[in-house]
PDB file of C-alpha atoms in Angstrom:
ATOM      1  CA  UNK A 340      -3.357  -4.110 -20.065  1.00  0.00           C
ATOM      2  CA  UNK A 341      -2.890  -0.315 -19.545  1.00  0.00           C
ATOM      3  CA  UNK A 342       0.969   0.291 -18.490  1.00  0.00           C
ATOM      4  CA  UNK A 343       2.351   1.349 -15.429  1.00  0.00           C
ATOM      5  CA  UNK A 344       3.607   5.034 -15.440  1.00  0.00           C
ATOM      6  CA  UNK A 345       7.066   6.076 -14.121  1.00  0.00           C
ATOM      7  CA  UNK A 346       5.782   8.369 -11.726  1.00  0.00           C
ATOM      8  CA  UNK A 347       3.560   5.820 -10.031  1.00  0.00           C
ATOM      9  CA  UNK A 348       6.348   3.748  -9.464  1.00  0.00           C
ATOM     10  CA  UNK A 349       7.999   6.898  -8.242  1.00  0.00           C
ATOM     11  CA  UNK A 350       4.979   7.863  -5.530  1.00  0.00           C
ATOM     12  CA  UNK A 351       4.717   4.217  -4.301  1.00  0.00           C
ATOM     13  CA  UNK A 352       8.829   4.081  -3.471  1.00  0.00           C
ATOM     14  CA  UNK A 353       8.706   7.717  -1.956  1.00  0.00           C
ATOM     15  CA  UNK A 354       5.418   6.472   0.761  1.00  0.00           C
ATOM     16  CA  UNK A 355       7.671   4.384   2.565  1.00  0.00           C
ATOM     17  CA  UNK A 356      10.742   7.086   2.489  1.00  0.00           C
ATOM     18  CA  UNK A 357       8.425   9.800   3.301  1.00  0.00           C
ATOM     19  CA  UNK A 358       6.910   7.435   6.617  1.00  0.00           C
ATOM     20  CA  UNK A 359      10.312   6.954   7.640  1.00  0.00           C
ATOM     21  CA  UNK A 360      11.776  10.142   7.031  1.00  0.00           C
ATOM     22  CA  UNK A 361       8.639  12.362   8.812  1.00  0.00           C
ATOM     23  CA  UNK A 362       9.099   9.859  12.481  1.00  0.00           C
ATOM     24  CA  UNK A 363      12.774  10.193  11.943  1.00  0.00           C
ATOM     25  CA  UNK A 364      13.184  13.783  12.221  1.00  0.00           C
ATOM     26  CA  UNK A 365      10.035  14.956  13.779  1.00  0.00           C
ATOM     27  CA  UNK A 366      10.995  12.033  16.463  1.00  0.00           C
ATOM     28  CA  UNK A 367      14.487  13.878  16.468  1.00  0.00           C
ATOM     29  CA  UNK A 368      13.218  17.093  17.459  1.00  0.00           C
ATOM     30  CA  UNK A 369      11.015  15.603  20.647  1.00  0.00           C
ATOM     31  CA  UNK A 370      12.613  16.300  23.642  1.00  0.00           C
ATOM     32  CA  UNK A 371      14.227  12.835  25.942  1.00  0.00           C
ATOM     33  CA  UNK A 372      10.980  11.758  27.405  1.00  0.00           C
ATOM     34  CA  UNK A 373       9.484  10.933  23.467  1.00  0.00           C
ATOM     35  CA  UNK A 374      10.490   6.861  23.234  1.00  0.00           C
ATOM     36  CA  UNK A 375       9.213   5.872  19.728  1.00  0.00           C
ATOM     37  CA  UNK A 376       9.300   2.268  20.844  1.00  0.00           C
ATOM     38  CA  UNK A 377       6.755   3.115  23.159  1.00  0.00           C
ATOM     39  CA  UNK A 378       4.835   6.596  21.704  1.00  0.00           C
ATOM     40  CA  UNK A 379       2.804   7.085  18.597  1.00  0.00           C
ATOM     41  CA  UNK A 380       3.329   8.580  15.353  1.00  0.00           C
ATOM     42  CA  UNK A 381       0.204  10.095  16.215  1.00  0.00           C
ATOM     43  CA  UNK A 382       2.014  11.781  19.137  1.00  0.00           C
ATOM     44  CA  UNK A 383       4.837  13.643  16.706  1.00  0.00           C
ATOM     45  CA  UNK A 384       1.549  15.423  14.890  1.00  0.00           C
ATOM     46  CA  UNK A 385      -0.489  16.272  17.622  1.00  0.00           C
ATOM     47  CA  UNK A 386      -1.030  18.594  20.228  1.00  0.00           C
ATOM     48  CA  UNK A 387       2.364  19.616  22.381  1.00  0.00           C
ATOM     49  CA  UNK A 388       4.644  17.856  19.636  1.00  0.00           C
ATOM     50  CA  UNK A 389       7.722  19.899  19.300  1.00  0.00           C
ATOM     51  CA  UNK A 390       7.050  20.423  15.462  1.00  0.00           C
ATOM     52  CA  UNK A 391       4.242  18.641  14.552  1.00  0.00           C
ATOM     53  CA  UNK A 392       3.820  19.970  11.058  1.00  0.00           C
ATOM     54  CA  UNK A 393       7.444  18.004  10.176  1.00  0.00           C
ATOM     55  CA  UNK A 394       4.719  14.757  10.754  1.00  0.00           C
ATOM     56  CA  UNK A 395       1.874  16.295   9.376  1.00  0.00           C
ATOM     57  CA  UNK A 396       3.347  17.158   6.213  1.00  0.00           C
ATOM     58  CA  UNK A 397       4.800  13.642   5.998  1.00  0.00           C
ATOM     59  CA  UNK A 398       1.265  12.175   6.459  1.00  0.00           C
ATOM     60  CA  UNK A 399      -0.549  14.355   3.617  1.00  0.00           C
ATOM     61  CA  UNK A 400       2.335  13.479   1.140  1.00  0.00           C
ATOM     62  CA  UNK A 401       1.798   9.783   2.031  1.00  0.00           C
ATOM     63  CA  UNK A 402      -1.208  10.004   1.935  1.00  0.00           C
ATOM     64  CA  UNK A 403      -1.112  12.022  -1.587  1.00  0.00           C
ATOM     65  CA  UNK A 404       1.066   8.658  -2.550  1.00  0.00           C
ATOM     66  CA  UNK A 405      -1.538   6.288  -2.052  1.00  0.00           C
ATOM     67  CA  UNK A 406      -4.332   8.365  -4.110  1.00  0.00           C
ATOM     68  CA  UNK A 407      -1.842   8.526  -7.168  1.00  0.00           C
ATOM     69  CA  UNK A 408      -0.860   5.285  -6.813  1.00  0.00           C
ATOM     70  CA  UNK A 409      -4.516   4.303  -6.990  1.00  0.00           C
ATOM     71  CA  UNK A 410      -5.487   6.296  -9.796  1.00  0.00           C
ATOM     72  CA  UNK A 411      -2.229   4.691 -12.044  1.00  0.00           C
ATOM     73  CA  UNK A 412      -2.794   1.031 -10.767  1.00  0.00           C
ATOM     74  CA  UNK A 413      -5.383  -0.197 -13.180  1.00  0.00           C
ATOM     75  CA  UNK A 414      -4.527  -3.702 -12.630  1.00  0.00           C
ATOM     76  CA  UNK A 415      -5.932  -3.811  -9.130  1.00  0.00           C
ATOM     77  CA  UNK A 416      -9.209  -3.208 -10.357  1.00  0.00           C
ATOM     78  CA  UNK A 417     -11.913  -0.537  -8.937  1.00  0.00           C
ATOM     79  CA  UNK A 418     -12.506  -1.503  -5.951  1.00  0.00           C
ATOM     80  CA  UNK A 419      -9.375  -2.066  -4.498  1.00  0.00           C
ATOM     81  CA  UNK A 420      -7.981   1.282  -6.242  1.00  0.00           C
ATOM     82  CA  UNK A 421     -11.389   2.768  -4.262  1.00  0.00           C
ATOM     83  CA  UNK A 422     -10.002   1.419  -1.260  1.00  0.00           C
ATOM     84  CA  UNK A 423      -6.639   2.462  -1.693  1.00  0.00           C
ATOM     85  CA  UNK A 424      -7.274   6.118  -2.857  1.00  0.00           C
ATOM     86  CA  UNK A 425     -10.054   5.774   0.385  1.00  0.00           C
ATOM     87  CA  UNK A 426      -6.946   5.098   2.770  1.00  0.00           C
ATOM     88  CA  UNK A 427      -4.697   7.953   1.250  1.00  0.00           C
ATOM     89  CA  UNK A 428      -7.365  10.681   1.719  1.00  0.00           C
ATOM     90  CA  UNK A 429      -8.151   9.366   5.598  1.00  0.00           C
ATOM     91  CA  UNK A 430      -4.388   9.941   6.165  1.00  0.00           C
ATOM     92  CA  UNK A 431      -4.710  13.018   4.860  1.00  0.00           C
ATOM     93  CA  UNK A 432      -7.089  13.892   7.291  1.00  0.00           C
ATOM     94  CA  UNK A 433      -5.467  12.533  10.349  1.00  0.00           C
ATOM     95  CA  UNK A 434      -3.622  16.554  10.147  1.00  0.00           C
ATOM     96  CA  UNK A 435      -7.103  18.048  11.074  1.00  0.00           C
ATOM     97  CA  UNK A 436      -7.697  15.511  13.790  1.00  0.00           C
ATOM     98  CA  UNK A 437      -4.658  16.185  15.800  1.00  0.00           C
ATOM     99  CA  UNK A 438      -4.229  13.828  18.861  1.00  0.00           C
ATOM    100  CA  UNK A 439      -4.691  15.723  22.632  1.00  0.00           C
ATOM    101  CA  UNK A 440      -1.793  15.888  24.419  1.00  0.00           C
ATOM    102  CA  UNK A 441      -4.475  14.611  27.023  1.00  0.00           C
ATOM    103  CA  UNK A 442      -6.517  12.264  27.059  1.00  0.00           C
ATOM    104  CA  UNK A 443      -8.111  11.011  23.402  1.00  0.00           C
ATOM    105  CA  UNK A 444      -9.937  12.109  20.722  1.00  0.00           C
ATOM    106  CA  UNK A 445     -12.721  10.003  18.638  1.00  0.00           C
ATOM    107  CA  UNK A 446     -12.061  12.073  15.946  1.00  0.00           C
ATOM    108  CA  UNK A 447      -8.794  10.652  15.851  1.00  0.00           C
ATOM    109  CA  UNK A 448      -9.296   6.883  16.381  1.00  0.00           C
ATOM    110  CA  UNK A 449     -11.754   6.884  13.933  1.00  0.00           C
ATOM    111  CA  UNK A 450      -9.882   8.790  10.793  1.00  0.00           C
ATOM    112  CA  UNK A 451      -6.961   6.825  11.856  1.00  0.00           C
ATOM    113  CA  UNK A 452      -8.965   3.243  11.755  1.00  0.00           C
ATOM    114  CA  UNK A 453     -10.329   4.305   7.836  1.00  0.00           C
ATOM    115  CA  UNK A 454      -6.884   5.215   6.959  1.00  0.00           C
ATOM    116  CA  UNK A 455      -5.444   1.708   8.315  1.00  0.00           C
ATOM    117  CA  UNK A 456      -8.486  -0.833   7.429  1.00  0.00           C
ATOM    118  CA  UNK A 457      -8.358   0.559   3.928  1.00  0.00           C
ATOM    119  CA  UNK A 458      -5.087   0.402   3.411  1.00  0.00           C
ATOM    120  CA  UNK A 459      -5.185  -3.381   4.885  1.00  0.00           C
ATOM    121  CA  UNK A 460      -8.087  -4.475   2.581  1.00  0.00           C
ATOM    122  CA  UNK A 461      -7.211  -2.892  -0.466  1.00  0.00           C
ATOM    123  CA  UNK A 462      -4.767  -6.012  -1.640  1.00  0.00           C
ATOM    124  CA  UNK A 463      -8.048  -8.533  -0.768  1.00  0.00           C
ATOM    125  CA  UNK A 464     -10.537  -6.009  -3.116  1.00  0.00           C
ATOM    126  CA  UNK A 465      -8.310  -7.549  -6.196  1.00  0.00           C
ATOM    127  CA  UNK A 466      -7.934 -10.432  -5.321  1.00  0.00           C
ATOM    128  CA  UNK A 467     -11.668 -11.532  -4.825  1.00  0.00           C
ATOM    129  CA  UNK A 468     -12.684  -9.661  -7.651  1.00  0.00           C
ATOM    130  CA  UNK A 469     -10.497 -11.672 -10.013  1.00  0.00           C
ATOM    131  CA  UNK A 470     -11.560 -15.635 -11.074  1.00  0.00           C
ATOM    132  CA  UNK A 471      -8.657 -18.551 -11.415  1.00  0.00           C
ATOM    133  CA  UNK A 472      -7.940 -17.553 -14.767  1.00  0.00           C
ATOM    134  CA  UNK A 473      -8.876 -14.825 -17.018  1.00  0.00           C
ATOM    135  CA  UNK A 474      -9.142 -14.479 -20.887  1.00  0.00           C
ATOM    136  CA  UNK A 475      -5.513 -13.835 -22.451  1.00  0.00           C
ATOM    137  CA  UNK A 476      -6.726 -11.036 -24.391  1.00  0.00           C
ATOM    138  CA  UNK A 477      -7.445  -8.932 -20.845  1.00  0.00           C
ATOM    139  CA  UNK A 478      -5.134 -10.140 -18.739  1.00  0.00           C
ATOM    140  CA  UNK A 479      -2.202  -9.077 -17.514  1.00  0.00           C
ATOM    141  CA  UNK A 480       0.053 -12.137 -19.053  1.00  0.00           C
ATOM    142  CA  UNK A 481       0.148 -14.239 -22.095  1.00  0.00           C
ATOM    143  CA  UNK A 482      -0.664 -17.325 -19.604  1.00  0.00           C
ATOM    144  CA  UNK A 483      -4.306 -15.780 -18.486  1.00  0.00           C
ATOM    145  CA  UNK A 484      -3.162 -14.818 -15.373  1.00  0.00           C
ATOM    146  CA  UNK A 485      -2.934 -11.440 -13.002  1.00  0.00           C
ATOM    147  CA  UNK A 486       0.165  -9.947 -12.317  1.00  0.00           C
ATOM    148  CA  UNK A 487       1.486 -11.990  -8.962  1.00  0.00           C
ATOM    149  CA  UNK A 488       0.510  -9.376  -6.563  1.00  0.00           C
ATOM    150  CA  UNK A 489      -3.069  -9.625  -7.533  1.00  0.00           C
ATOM    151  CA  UNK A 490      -3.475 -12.923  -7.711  1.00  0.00           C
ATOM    152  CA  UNK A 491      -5.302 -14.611  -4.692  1.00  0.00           C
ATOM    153  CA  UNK A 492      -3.135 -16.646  -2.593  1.00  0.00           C
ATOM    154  CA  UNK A 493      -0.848 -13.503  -2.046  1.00  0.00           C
ATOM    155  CA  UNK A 494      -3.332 -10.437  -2.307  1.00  0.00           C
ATOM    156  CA  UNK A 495      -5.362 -12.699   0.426  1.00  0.00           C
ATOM    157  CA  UNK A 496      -2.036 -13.431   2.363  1.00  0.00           C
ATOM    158  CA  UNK A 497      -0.780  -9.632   2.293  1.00  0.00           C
ATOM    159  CA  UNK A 498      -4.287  -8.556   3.598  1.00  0.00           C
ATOM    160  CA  UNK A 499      -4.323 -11.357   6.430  1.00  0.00           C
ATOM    161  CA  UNK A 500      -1.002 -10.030   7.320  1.00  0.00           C
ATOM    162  CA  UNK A 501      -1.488  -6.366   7.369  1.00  0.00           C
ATOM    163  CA  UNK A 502      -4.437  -6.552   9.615  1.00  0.00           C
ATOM    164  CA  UNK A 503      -2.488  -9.228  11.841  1.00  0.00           C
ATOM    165  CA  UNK A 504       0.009  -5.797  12.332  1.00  0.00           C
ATOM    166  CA  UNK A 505      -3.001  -3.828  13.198  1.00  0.00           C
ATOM    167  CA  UNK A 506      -4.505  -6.486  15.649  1.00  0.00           C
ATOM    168  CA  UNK A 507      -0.736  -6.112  17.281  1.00  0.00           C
ATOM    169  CA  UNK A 508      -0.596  -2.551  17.262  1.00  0.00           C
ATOM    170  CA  UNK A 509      -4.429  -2.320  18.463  1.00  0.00           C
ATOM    171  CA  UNK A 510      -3.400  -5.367  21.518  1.00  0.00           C
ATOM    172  CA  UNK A 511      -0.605  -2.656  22.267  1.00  0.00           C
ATOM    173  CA  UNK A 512      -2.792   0.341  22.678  1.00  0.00           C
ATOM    174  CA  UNK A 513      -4.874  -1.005  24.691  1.00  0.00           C
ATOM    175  CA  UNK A 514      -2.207  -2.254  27.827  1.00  0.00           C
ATOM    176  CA  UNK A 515       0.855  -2.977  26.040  1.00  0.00           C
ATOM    177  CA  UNK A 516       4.323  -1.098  26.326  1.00  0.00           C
ATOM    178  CA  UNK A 517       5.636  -1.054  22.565  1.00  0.00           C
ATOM    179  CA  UNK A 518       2.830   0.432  20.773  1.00  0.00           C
ATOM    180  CA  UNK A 519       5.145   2.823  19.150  1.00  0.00           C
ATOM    181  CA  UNK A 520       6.949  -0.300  17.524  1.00  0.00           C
ATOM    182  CA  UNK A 521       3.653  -1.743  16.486  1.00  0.00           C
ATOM    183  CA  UNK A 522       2.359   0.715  15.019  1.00  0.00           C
ATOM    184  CA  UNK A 523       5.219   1.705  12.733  1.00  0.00           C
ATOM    185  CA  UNK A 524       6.070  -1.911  11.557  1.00  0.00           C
ATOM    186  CA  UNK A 525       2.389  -1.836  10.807  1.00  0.00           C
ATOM    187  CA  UNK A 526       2.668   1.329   9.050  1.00  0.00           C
ATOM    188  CA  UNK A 527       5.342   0.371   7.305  1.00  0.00           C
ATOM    189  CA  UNK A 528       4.239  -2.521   5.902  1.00  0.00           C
ATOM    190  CA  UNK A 529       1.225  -0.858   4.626  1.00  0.00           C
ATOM    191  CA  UNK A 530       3.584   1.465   2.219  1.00  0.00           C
ATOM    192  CA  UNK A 531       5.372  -1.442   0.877  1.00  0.00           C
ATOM    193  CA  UNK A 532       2.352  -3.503  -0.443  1.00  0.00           C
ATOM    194  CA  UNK A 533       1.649  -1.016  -2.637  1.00  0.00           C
ATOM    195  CA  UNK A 534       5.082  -0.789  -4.264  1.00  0.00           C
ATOM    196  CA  UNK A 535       5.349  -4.043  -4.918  1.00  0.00           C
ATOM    197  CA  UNK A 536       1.841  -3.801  -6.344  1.00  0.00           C
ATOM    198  CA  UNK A 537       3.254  -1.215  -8.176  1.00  0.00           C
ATOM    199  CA  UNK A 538       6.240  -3.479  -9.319  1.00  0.00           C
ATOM    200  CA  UNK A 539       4.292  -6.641 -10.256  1.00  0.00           C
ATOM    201  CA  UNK A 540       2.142  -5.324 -12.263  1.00  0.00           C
ATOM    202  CA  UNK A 541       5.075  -3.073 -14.230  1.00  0.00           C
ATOM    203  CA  UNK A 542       6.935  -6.617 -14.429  1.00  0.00           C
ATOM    204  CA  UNK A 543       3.339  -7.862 -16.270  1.00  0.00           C
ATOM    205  CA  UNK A 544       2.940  -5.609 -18.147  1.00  0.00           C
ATOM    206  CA  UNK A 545       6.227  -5.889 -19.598  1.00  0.00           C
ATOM    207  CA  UNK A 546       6.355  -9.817 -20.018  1.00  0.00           C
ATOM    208  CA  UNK A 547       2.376  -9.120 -22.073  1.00  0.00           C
ATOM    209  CA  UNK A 548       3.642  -6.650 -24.283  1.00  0.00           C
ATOM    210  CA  UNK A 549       7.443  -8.928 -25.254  1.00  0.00           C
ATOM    211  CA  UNK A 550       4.260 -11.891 -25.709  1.00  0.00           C
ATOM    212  CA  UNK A 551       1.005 -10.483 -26.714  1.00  0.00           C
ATOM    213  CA  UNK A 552      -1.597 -13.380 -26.244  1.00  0.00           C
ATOM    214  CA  UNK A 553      -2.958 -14.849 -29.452  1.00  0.00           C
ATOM    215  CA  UNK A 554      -6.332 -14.852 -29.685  1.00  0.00           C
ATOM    216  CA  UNK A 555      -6.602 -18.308 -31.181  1.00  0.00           C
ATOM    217  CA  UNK A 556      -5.018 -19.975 -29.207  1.00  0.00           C
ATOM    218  CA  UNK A 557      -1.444 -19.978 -26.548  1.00  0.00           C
ATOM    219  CA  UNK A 558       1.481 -17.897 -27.040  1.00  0.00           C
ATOM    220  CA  UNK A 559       4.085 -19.204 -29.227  1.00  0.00           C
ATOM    221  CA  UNK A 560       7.572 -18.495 -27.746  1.00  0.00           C
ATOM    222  CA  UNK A 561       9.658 -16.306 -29.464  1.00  0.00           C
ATOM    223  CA  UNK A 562      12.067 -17.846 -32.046  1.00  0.00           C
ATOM    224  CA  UNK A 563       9.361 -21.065 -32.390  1.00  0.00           C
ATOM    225  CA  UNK A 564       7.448 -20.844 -35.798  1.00  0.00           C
ATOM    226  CA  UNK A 565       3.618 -21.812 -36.051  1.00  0.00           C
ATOM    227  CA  UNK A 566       2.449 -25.161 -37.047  1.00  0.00           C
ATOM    228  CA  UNK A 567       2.039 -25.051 -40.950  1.00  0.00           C
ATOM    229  CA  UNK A 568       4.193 -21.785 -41.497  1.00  0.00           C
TER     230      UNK A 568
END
């Protein structure tokens, strides 16, 4: 198992600082009538925001995030770095789709659903891929088994969660009055999965290498001699 790299621990803790940081101070600089419980994001980088390029250079560093967290993770597999990486370049490109200050823009909607059904599927992609168990000599512990972020109860449970979020923040468009508050707890759970992605497999990776598998058979715990030694 290939390690985790400081730095991609590094972009996966700044995506949720950077989220945060971009609505908080572009948000500041909107004049009374902005209410981020009930306005979008989308509103601080679009068309008649105050400063929208405070948001939009928060959403193409996020979005930067996610493609180098994808090309460190390893563990998640291809697909669900593909996916990943996929949802980090659509964010990217939510900055040349700016949202009207009238009316909407398909453009938009559509660069904006890639960016947020990636990044909601991506967890699922590693978890499918993956069988019960795997051989000790490829996996990510001494046990056979993925890191605890890929394996399928929880990738499968993160997914079904993020795109619960999105189902809220998509009910809220469409007639509710908070969609500004479903839309950034959806966002914001989106840049945590992959830090703790991040995380669990680091904390693998770590537990593999203090007890390499044996090829012959189980680990033996450290301080415990073999049989016949």
């Amino acid at each position: 198992m290939r390690a985790v790299p400081s730095w991609a621990v590094a972009t996966a803790a700044a995506a949720p600082a950077l989220l945060v940081a971009g609505w908080t101070v572009a948000g500041a600089r909107q004049g009374p009538e902005y209410d981020p419980v009930r306005d979008t994001i989308s509103e601080l980088a679009g068309e008649g925001a105050t400063d929208p390029w405070l948001m939009g250079v928060a959403l193409v560093l996020l979005g930067c995030c996610y493609a180098a967290t994808a090309a460190a993770l390893h563990a998640a597999g291809l697909s669900s770095r593909f996916l990943l990486a996929l949802g980090g370049l659509a964010t990217v490109a939510l900055i040349a789709f700016p949202r009207p200050q009238v009316g909407g823009s398909p453009a938009h909607g559509v660069t904006a659903t890639v960016a947020v059904l990636a990044l909601s599927l991506w967890p699922a992609g590693s978890a499918l891929r993956l069988p019960r168990r795997v051989p000790r000599a490829v996996a990510a512990s001494p046990a056979g088994r993925p890191p605890w972020a890929f394996r399928r109860p929880v990738a499968l449970a993160a997914t079904a969660v993020l795109l619960a979020l999105f189902g809220w923040s998509v009910v809220e468009v469409t007639g509710g009055s908070r969609t500004g508050l479903a839309e950034r707890v959806a966002a914001l759970a989106v840049t945590l999965w992959p830090l703790a992605a991040v995380l669990s497999a680091r904390r693998a990776h770590r537990h593999w290498t203090a007890r390499p598998p044996r090829p012959d058979g189980p680990p033996v715990s450290p301080g415990r001699r073999e049989a016949g030694a």
